PDB file of C-alpha atoms and ligand atoms in Angstrom:
ATOM      1  CA  MET A 489      77.720 -63.573 222.863  1.00 55.00           C
ATOM      2  CA  THR A 490      74.244 -62.613 221.747  1.00 72.00           C
ATOM      3  CA  GLN A 491      73.533 -58.906 221.558  1.00 83.00           C
ATOM      4  CA  GLN A 492      71.677 -57.828 224.713  1.00 94.00           C
ATOM      5  CA  LEU A 493      68.389 -55.933 224.509  1.00 97.00           C
ATOM      6  CA  GLU A 494      68.155 -52.408 225.917  1.00 98.00           C
ATOM      7  CA  PRO A 495      65.592 -51.545 228.582  1.00 97.00           C
ATOM      8  CA  MET A 496      62.661 -49.597 227.122  1.00 97.00           C
ATOM      9  CA  PRO A 497      62.719 -45.801 227.453  1.00 97.00           C
ATOM     10  CA  ALA A 498      60.971 -44.856 230.701  1.00 95.00           C
ATOM     11  CA  ASP A 499      60.626 -41.125 230.222  1.00 97.00           C
ATOM     12  CA  TRP A 500      56.985 -41.037 229.120  1.00 98.00           C
ATOM     13  CA  ARG A 501      53.482 -40.810 230.598  1.00 98.00           C
ATOM     14  CA  ARG A 502      51.071 -41.744 227.813  1.00 98.00           C
ATOM     15  CA  ALA A 503      51.143 -44.584 225.299  1.00 98.00           C
ATOM     16  CA  LEU A 504      48.781 -45.426 222.451  1.00 98.00           C
ATOM     17  CA  ALA A 505      48.822 -49.030 221.213  1.00 98.00           C
ATOM     18  CA  VAL A 506      47.509 -49.451 217.667  1.00 98.00           C
ATOM     19  CA  VAL A 507      46.849 -52.931 216.274  1.00 98.00           C
ATOM     20  CA  ALA A 508      44.663 -54.641 213.679  1.00 98.00           C
ATOM     21  CA  HIS A 509      42.670 -57.161 215.732  1.00 98.00           C
ATOM     22  CA  PRO A 510      41.347 -58.090 219.151  1.00 97.00           C
ATOM     23  CA  ASP A 511      44.015 -60.350 220.762  1.00 97.00           C
ATOM     24  CA  ASP A 512      46.993 -58.787 218.905  1.00 98.00           C
ATOM     25  CA  LEU A 513      48.133 -57.058 222.097  1.00 98.00           C
ATOM     26  CA  GLU A 514      47.375 -60.029 224.327  1.00 97.00           C
ATOM     27  CA  TYR A 515      49.735 -62.372 222.447  1.00 95.00           C
ATOM     28  CA  GLY A 516      52.771 -60.910 224.198  1.00 88.00           C
ATOM     29  CA  CYS A 517      52.491 -57.187 224.799  1.00 97.00           C
ATOM     30  CA  ALA A 518      50.055 -57.236 227.703  1.00 98.00           C
ATOM     31  CA  ALA A 519      52.629 -58.197 230.355  1.00 98.00           C
ATOM     32  CA  ALA A 520      54.549 -55.019 229.543  1.00 98.00           C
ATOM     33  CA  VAL A 521      51.333 -52.994 229.601  1.00 98.00           C
ATOM     34  CA  ALA A 522      50.439 -54.341 233.067  1.00 98.00           C
ATOM     35  CA  GLY A 523      53.791 -53.142 234.403  1.00 97.00           C
ATOM     36  CA  TRP A 524      53.316 -49.724 232.846  1.00 98.00           C
ATOM     37  CA  THR A 525      49.812 -49.175 234.214  1.00 98.00           C
ATOM     38  CA  ASP A 526      51.112 -50.260 237.658  1.00 97.00           C
ATOM     39  CA  GLU A 527      53.548 -47.356 237.411  1.00 97.00           C
ATOM     40  CA  GLY A 528      50.662 -44.961 236.804  1.00 98.00           C
ATOM     41  CA  ARG A 529      51.212 -44.576 233.077  1.00 98.00           C
ATOM     42  CA  GLU A 530      48.209 -44.132 230.811  1.00 98.00           C
ATOM     43  CA  VAL A 531      47.769 -46.669 228.016  1.00 98.00           C
ATOM     44  CA  THR A 532      45.015 -46.538 225.385  1.00 98.00           C
ATOM     45  CA  TYR A 533      44.208 -49.314 222.905  1.00 98.00           C
ATOM     46  CA  LEU A 534      43.144 -48.518 219.345  1.00 98.00           C
ATOM     47  CA  LEU A 535      41.994 -51.412 217.157  1.00 98.00           C
ATOM     48  CA  ALA A 536      41.590 -51.051 213.410  1.00 98.00           C
ATOM     49  CA  THR A 537      38.902 -53.778 213.288  1.00 98.00           C
ATOM     50  CA  ARG A 538      36.647 -55.735 215.646  1.00 98.00           C
ATOM     51  CA  GLY A 539      38.196 -59.003 214.478  1.00 97.00           C
ATOM     52  CA  GLU A 540      34.901 -60.005 212.922  1.00 97.00           C
ATOM     53  CA  ALA A 541      36.489 -62.293 210.316  1.00 97.00           C
ATOM     54  CA  GLY A 542      38.641 -64.115 212.844  1.00 94.00           C
ATOM     55  CA  ILE A 543      36.506 -67.135 213.728  1.00 94.00           C
ATOM     56  CA  ASP A 544      35.512 -69.482 210.929  1.00 93.00           C
ATOM     57  CA  THR A 545      32.392 -70.824 212.646  1.00 94.00           C
ATOM     58  CA  ILE A 546      30.928 -67.449 213.725  1.00 96.00           C
ATOM     59  CA  ALA A 547      29.459 -64.981 211.219  1.00 97.00           C
ATOM     60  CA  PRO A 548      30.943 -61.469 211.275  1.00 97.00           C
ATOM     61  CA  ASP A 549      27.810 -59.696 212.564  1.00 97.00           C
ATOM     62  CA  VAL A 550      27.685 -62.014 215.585  1.00 97.00           C
ATOM     63  CA  CYS A 551      31.440 -62.123 215.982  1.00 97.00           C
ATOM     64  CA  ALA A 552      32.140 -58.381 216.085  1.00 97.00           C
ATOM     65  CA  PRO A 553      30.327 -57.522 219.345  1.00 97.00           C
ATOM     66  CA  LEU A 554      31.560 -60.706 220.978  1.00 97.00           C
ATOM     67  CA  ARG A 555      35.194 -59.980 220.179  1.00 97.00           C
ATOM     68  CA  GLU A 556      34.782 -56.362 221.227  1.00 97.00           C
ATOM     69  CA  ARG A 557      33.555 -57.551 224.645  1.00 97.00           C
ATOM     70  CA  GLU A 558      36.461 -59.963 224.972  1.00 97.00           C
ATOM     71  CA  GLN A 559      38.922 -57.249 223.953  1.00 98.00           C
ATOM     72  CA  ARG A 560      37.592 -54.828 226.573  1.00 98.00           C
ATOM     73  CA  ALA A 561      37.908 -57.552 229.224  1.00 98.00           C
ATOM     74  CA  GLY A 562      41.452 -58.360 228.069  1.00 98.00           C
ATOM     75  CA  ALA A 563      42.399 -54.693 228.295  1.00 98.00           C
ATOM     76  CA  ALA A 564      40.832 -54.296 231.739  1.00 98.00           C
ATOM     77  CA  ALA A 565      42.906 -57.244 233.014  1.00 98.00           C
ATOM     78  CA  VAL A 566      46.082 -55.165 232.521  1.00 98.00           C
ATOM     79  CA  GLY A 567      44.704 -51.815 233.689  1.00 98.00           C
ATOM     80  CA  VAL A 568      43.578 -50.362 230.341  1.00 98.00           C
ATOM     81  CA  ALA A 569      40.143 -48.736 230.450  1.00 96.00           C
ATOM     82  CA  SER A 570      40.202 -46.938 227.118  1.00 98.00           C
ATOM     83  CA  VAL A 571      39.640 -49.169 224.050  1.00 98.00           C
ATOM     84  CA  GLU A 572      38.637 -47.657 220.708  1.00 98.00           C
ATOM     85  CA  PHE A 573      37.765 -49.210 217.337  1.00 98.00           C
ATOM     86  CA  LEU A 574      38.253 -47.707 213.874  1.00 98.00           C
ATOM     87  CA  ASP A 575      35.961 -50.175 212.099  1.00 97.00           C
ATOM     88  CA  HIS A 576      38.116 -50.933 209.109  1.00 98.00           C
ATOM     89  CA  ARG A 577      37.152 -54.320 207.623  1.00 98.00           C
ATOM     90  CA  ASP A 578      38.859 -57.316 209.175  1.00 98.00           C
ATOM     91  CA  GLY A 579      41.102 -59.165 206.739  1.00 98.00           C
ATOM     92  CA  VAL A 580      41.130 -56.469 204.065  1.00 98.00           C
ATOM     93  CA  ILE A 581      42.574 -53.443 205.866  1.00 98.00           C
ATOM     94  CA  GLU A 582      44.209 -51.254 203.254  1.00 98.00           C
ATOM     95  CA  TYR A 583      47.423 -49.426 203.880  1.00 98.00           C
ATOM     96  CA  GLY A 584      46.809 -45.886 202.685  1.00 98.00           C
ATOM     97  CA  THR A 585      45.876 -42.344 203.581  1.00 98.00           C
ATOM     98  CA  ALA A 586      42.493 -43.307 205.086  1.00 98.00           C
ATOM     99  CA  LEU A 587      44.167 -45.553 207.635  1.00 98.00           C
ATOM    100  CA  ARG A 588      47.002 -43.082 208.282  1.00 98.00           C
ATOM    101  CA  ARG A 589      44.467 -40.309 208.852  1.00 98.00           C
ATOM    102  CA  ASP A 590      42.427 -42.381 211.311  1.00 98.00           C
ATOM    103  CA  ILE A 591      45.525 -43.260 213.326  1.00 98.00           C
ATOM    104  CA  ALA A 592      46.896 -39.708 213.161  1.00 98.00           C
ATOM    105  CA  ALA A 593      43.552 -38.433 214.477  1.00 98.00           C
ATOM    106  CA  ALA A 594      43.816 -40.778 217.461  1.00 98.00           C
ATOM    107  CA  VAL A 595      47.408 -39.695 218.085  1.00 98.00           C
ATOM    108  CA  ARG A 596      46.274 -36.054 218.127  1.00 98.00           C
ATOM    109  CA  ARG A 597      43.416 -36.880 220.520  1.00 98.00           C
ATOM    110  CA  HIS A 598      45.471 -38.915 222.984  1.00 98.00           C
ATOM    111  CA  ARG A 599      48.851 -37.143 222.695  1.00 98.00           C
ATOM    112  CA  PRO A 600      51.099 -40.120 223.477  1.00 98.00           C
ATOM    113  CA  GLU A 601      54.881 -39.973 223.789  1.00 98.00           C
ATOM    114  CA  LEU A 602      55.061 -43.695 222.953  1.00 98.00           C
ATOM    115  CA  LEU A 603      53.269 -45.431 220.111  1.00 98.00           C
ATOM    116  CA  ILE A 604      53.056 -49.220 220.163  1.00 98.00           C
ATOM    117  CA  THR A 605      52.138 -51.490 217.300  1.00 98.00           C
ATOM    118  CA  LEU A 606      52.566 -55.057 216.085  1.00 98.00           C
ATOM    119  CA  ASN A 607      54.988 -56.572 213.572  1.00 98.00           C
ATOM    120  CA  HIS A 608      54.862 -54.554 210.349  1.00 98.00           C
ATOM    121  CA  ARG A 609      57.402 -56.793 208.611  1.00 97.00           C
ATOM    122  CA  ASP A 610      56.704 -59.511 206.056  1.00 96.00           C
ATOM    123  CA  THR A 611      57.236 -62.530 208.300  1.00 97.00           C
ATOM    124  CA  TRP A 612      57.161 -63.810 211.863  1.00 95.00           C
ATOM    125  CA  GLY A 613      60.716 -64.756 212.656  1.00 90.00           C
ATOM    126  CA  GLY A 614      61.590 -65.214 208.999  1.00 90.00           C
ATOM    127  CA  VAL A 615      59.460 -68.358 208.986  1.00 92.00           C
ATOM    128  CA  ALA A 616      55.739 -67.689 208.840  1.00 96.00           C
ATOM    129  CA  TRP A 617      54.217 -65.146 206.465  1.00 97.00           C
ATOM    130  CA  ASN A 618      52.630 -62.201 208.302  1.00 97.00           C
ATOM    131  CA  THR A 619      49.064 -61.138 207.528  1.00 97.00           C
ATOM    132  CA  PRO A 620      48.254 -58.137 205.318  1.00 98.00           C
ATOM    133  CA  ASP A 621      46.305 -56.506 208.185  1.00 98.00           C
ATOM    134  CA  HIS A 622      49.309 -56.564 210.536  1.00 98.00           C
ATOM    135  CA  ARG A 623      51.629 -55.195 207.862  1.00 98.00           C
ATOM    136  CA  ALA A 624      49.204 -52.407 206.934  1.00 98.00           C
ATOM    137  CA  VAL A 625      48.439 -51.292 210.479  1.00 98.00           C
ATOM    138  CA  GLY A 626      52.064 -51.569 211.614  1.00 98.00           C
ATOM    139  CA  ARG A 627      53.358 -49.478 208.730  1.00 98.00           C
ATOM    140  CA  ALA A 628      50.548 -46.923 208.984  1.00 98.00           C
ATOM    141  CA  THR A 629      51.225 -46.507 212.708  1.00 98.00           C
ATOM    142  CA  LEU A 630      54.921 -45.906 212.065  1.00 98.00           C
ATOM    143  CA  ASP A 631      53.926 -43.295 209.486  1.00 98.00           C
ATOM    144  CA  ALA A 632      51.133 -41.693 211.529  1.00 97.00           C
ATOM    145  CA  ALA A 633      53.554 -40.397 214.161  1.00 97.00           C
ATOM    146  CA  GLY A 634      54.827 -37.901 211.587  1.00 98.00           C
ATOM    147  CA  ASP A 635      51.381 -37.247 210.109  1.00 98.00           C
ATOM    148  CA  ALA A 636      50.049 -36.320 213.547  1.00 98.00           C
ATOM    149  CA  GLY A 637      52.727 -33.676 213.979  1.00 98.00           C
ATOM    150  CA  ASN A 638      52.373 -31.930 210.627  1.00 98.00           C
ATOM    151  CA  ARG A 639      49.601 -29.332 210.364  1.00 96.00           C
ATOM    152  CA  TRP A 640      49.570 -29.461 206.555  1.00 97.00           C
ATOM    153  CA  ILE A 641      48.997 -33.205 206.308  1.00 97.00           C
ATOM    154  CA  PHE A 642      45.293 -34.014 206.790  1.00 98.00           C
ATOM    155  CA  PRO A 643      44.152 -30.382 207.272  1.00 97.00           C
ATOM    156  CA  GLU A 644      40.614 -31.728 207.761  1.00 97.00           C
ATOM    157  CA  LEU A 645      41.695 -32.960 211.195  1.00 98.00           C
ATOM    158  CA  ARG A 646      42.405 -29.389 212.274  1.00 97.00           C
ATOM    159  CA  GLU A 647      38.936 -28.407 211.086  1.00 96.00           C
ATOM    160  CA  GLN A 648      37.653 -31.033 213.542  1.00 96.00           C
ATOM    161  CA  GLY A 649      39.617 -29.351 216.317  1.00 97.00           C
ATOM    162  CA  LEU A 650      42.473 -31.878 216.329  1.00 98.00           C
ATOM    163  CA  GLU A 651      45.598 -29.765 216.549  1.00 98.00           C
ATOM    164  CA  PRO A 652      48.969 -31.313 215.606  1.00 98.00           C
ATOM    165  CA  TRP A 653      50.774 -33.415 218.202  1.00 98.00           C
ATOM    166  CA  ASP A 654      54.450 -33.820 217.458  1.00 98.00           C
ATOM    167  CA  GLY A 655      55.257 -35.352 220.827  1.00 98.00           C
ATOM    168  CA  VAL A 656      55.621 -39.008 219.789  1.00 98.00           C
ATOM    169  CA  ARG A 657      59.222 -39.832 220.641  1.00 98.00           C
ATOM    170  CA  TRP A 658      59.302 -43.562 220.019  1.00 98.00           C
ATOM    171  CA  ILE A 659      57.370 -46.183 218.095  1.00 98.00           C
ATOM    172  CA  ALA A 660      57.793 -49.616 219.644  1.00 98.00           C
ATOM    173  CA  VAL A 661      56.907 -52.579 217.439  1.00 98.00           C
ATOM    174  CA  ALA A 662      56.095 -55.850 219.204  1.00 98.00           C
ATOM    175  CA  GLY A 663      56.677 -59.249 217.669  1.00 95.00           C
ATOM    176  CA  THR A 664      59.385 -58.442 215.130  1.00 95.00           C
ATOM    177  CA  ASP A 665      62.423 -60.625 214.552  1.00 93.00           C
ATOM    178  CA  ARG A 666      64.678 -57.587 214.994  1.00 95.00           C
ATOM    179  CA  PRO A 667      64.017 -56.553 218.601  1.00 96.00           C
ATOM    180  CA  THR A 668      66.176 -53.822 220.118  1.00 97.00           C
ATOM    181  CA  HIS A 669      64.526 -53.300 223.525  1.00 98.00           C
ATOM    182  CA  ALA A 670      62.683 -55.309 226.172  1.00 98.00           C
ATOM    183  CA  VAL A 671      60.448 -54.970 229.217  1.00 98.00           C
ATOM    184  CA  ASP A 672      60.672 -57.312 232.212  1.00 97.00           C
ATOM    185  CA  ALA A 673      57.520 -59.457 232.090  1.00 98.00           C
ATOM    186  CA  THR A 674      57.719 -60.790 235.651  1.00 97.00           C
ATOM    187  CA  SER A 675      55.302 -58.486 237.459  1.00 97.00           C
ATOM    188  CA  GLY A 676      52.718 -58.413 234.677  1.00 97.00           C
ATOM    189  CA  PHE A 677      52.877 -62.065 233.706  1.00 98.00           C
ATOM    190  CA  GLU A 678      49.848 -63.430 235.604  1.00 98.00           C
ATOM    191  CA  ARG A 679      47.632 -60.599 234.407  1.00 98.00           C
ATOM    192  CA  SER A 680      48.858 -61.126 230.844  1.00 98.00           C
ATOM    193  CA  VAL A 681      47.648 -64.730 231.060  1.00 98.00           C
ATOM    194  CA  GLN A 682      44.239 -63.458 232.198  1.00 98.00           C
ATOM    195  CA  SER A 683      44.176 -60.882 229.396  1.00 98.00           C
ATOM    196  CA  LEU A 684      44.827 -63.517 226.724  1.00 98.00           C
ATOM    197  CA  LEU A 685      42.356 -65.871 228.372  1.00 97.00           C
ATOM    198  CA  ALA A 686      39.709 -63.139 228.001  1.00 97.00           C
ATOM    199  CA  HIS A 687      39.674 -64.008 224.273  1.00 97.00           C
ATOM    200  CA  ARG A 688      38.068 -67.294 225.229  1.00 95.00           C
ATOM    201  CA  THR A 689      35.797 -67.770 222.230  1.00 94.00           C
ATOM    202  CA  TYR A 690      38.698 -67.311 219.834  1.00 93.00           C
ATOM    203  CA  ILE A 691      41.008 -69.590 221.812  1.00 95.00           C
ATOM    204  CA  GLU A 692      38.435 -72.367 222.259  1.00 93.00           C
ATOM    205  CA  VAL A 693      38.107 -72.568 218.475  1.00 91.00           C
ATOM    206  CA  LEU A 694      41.866 -72.399 217.997  1.00 90.00           C
ATOM    207  CA  THR A 695      42.915 -75.232 220.294  1.00 93.00           C
ATOM    208  CA  GLU A 696      41.688 -78.455 221.878  1.00 93.00           C
ATOM    209  CA  GLU A 697      43.861 -77.715 224.908  1.00 95.00           C
ATOM    210  CA  ASP A 698      42.530 -76.287 228.163  1.00 96.00           C
ATOM    211  CA  PRO A 699      42.345 -72.531 227.390  1.00 96.00           C
ATOM    212  CA  GLU A 700      44.231 -71.431 230.487  1.00 96.00           C
ATOM    213  CA  ALA A 701      46.984 -74.011 229.964  1.00 97.00           C
ATOM    214  CA  TYR A 702      47.281 -72.873 226.345  1.00 97.00           C
ATOM    215  CA  CYS A 703      47.579 -69.163 227.284  1.00 97.00           C
ATOM    216  CA  ARG A 704      50.083 -69.857 230.055  1.00 97.00           C
ATOM    217  CA  ALA A 705      52.247 -72.084 227.855  1.00 97.00           C
ATOM    218  CA  PHE A 706      52.249 -69.631 224.944  1.00 96.00           C
ATOM    219  CA  LEU A 707      53.189 -66.616 227.077  1.00 97.00           C
ATOM    220  CA  THR A 708      55.737 -68.561 229.116  1.00 97.00           C
ATOM    221  CA  GLY A 709      57.460 -69.633 225.911  1.00 96.00           C
ATOM    222  CA  ALA A 710      57.378 -66.163 224.380  1.00 95.00           C
ATOM    223  CA  THR A 711      58.753 -64.356 227.431  1.00 96.00           C
ATOM    224  CA  ALA A 712      61.350 -67.060 228.181  1.00 97.00           C
ATOM    225  CA  ALA A 713      62.688 -66.857 224.624  1.00 94.00           C
ATOM    226  CA  ALA A 714      63.727 -63.240 225.259  1.00 95.00           C
ATOM    227  CA  ALA A 715      65.411 -63.949 228.594  1.00 96.00           C
ATOM    228  CA  GLU A 716      68.821 -64.904 227.238  1.00 94.00           C
ATOM    229  CA  ARG A 717      69.093 -61.454 225.697  1.00 96.00           C
ATOM    230  CA  PHE A 718      67.777 -59.622 228.779  1.00 97.00           C
ATOM    231  CA  GLY A 719      69.854 -60.683 231.737  1.00 96.00           C
ATOM    232  CA  GLY A 720      67.971 -63.941 232.211  1.00 96.00           C
ATOM    233  CA  ARG A 721      64.672 -62.191 232.936  1.00 97.00           C
ATOM    234  CA  PRO A 722      61.491 -63.188 231.071  1.00 97.00           C
ATOM    235  CA  ALA A 723      60.659 -60.273 228.828  1.00 98.00           C
ATOM    236  CA  VAL A 724      58.460 -58.721 226.159  1.00 98.00           C
ATOM    237  CA  THR A 725      60.552 -57.501 223.227  1.00 98.00           C
ATOM    238  CA  PHE A 726      60.127 -54.478 220.985  1.00 98.00           C
ATOM    239  CA  GLU A 727      61.851 -53.038 217.948  1.00 98.00           C
ATOM    240  CA  VAL A 728      62.028 -49.373 218.873  1.00 98.00           C
ATOM    241  CA  PHE A 729      62.188 -46.575 216.307  1.00 98.00           C
ATOM    242  CA  ALA A 730      63.121 -43.136 217.645  1.00 96.00           C
ATOM    243  CA  ARG A 731      61.847 -39.911 216.117  1.00 93.00           C
TER     244      ARG A 731
HETATM  245 ZN1  LIG B1328      46.059 -60.046 214.405  1.00 72.69          ZN
END
């Protein structure tokens, strides 16, 4: 029998989701986010870039504000009002202390118990190669939980009034091929379709299909794939690291 996935920890009030690009959270995570905001939990989105290099036919200076707008709409569809951008360069995000410091600063500002990020591993399902941006942001987010809690790492943050926050208890990574936990996607599913559909410009370039049919089919497939390991319920999966 396949190993069953654990339910996600529920003992938290604030989450910070840190990803590289607009749409990273909408390709799967958003159904879980919708359920959490329904329960009165606070979720903030932090994006390393504005996704300005994501659409071949649209130049970065035009693309950035457009994708920011679509990202804010996608977040609003699942009850997230707070969306921040770090303005690293799309496609060439570097893993390193600059990125760790930016994420640690956000962790200190928002004081989450749960950090969320996207697949930091080399591949998607052992098949497709992951992008350097996802790897860099995923790894830096896993590392920033500790950086945020240590007063001697990035002392300049304390000079800016950002005191250490060592309250991150879990880092949940979406989209890995080694999931450990899951969230029932049923109640948030419709809103997750709307949140992905908010990235309309990106999706219209990506596919010839009707955008809504494309979003619905993708998210149905993704959540159904997890069901056999989660009591038959459609689910969003996470690889959870405890601290
Ligand atoms: Zn991405």
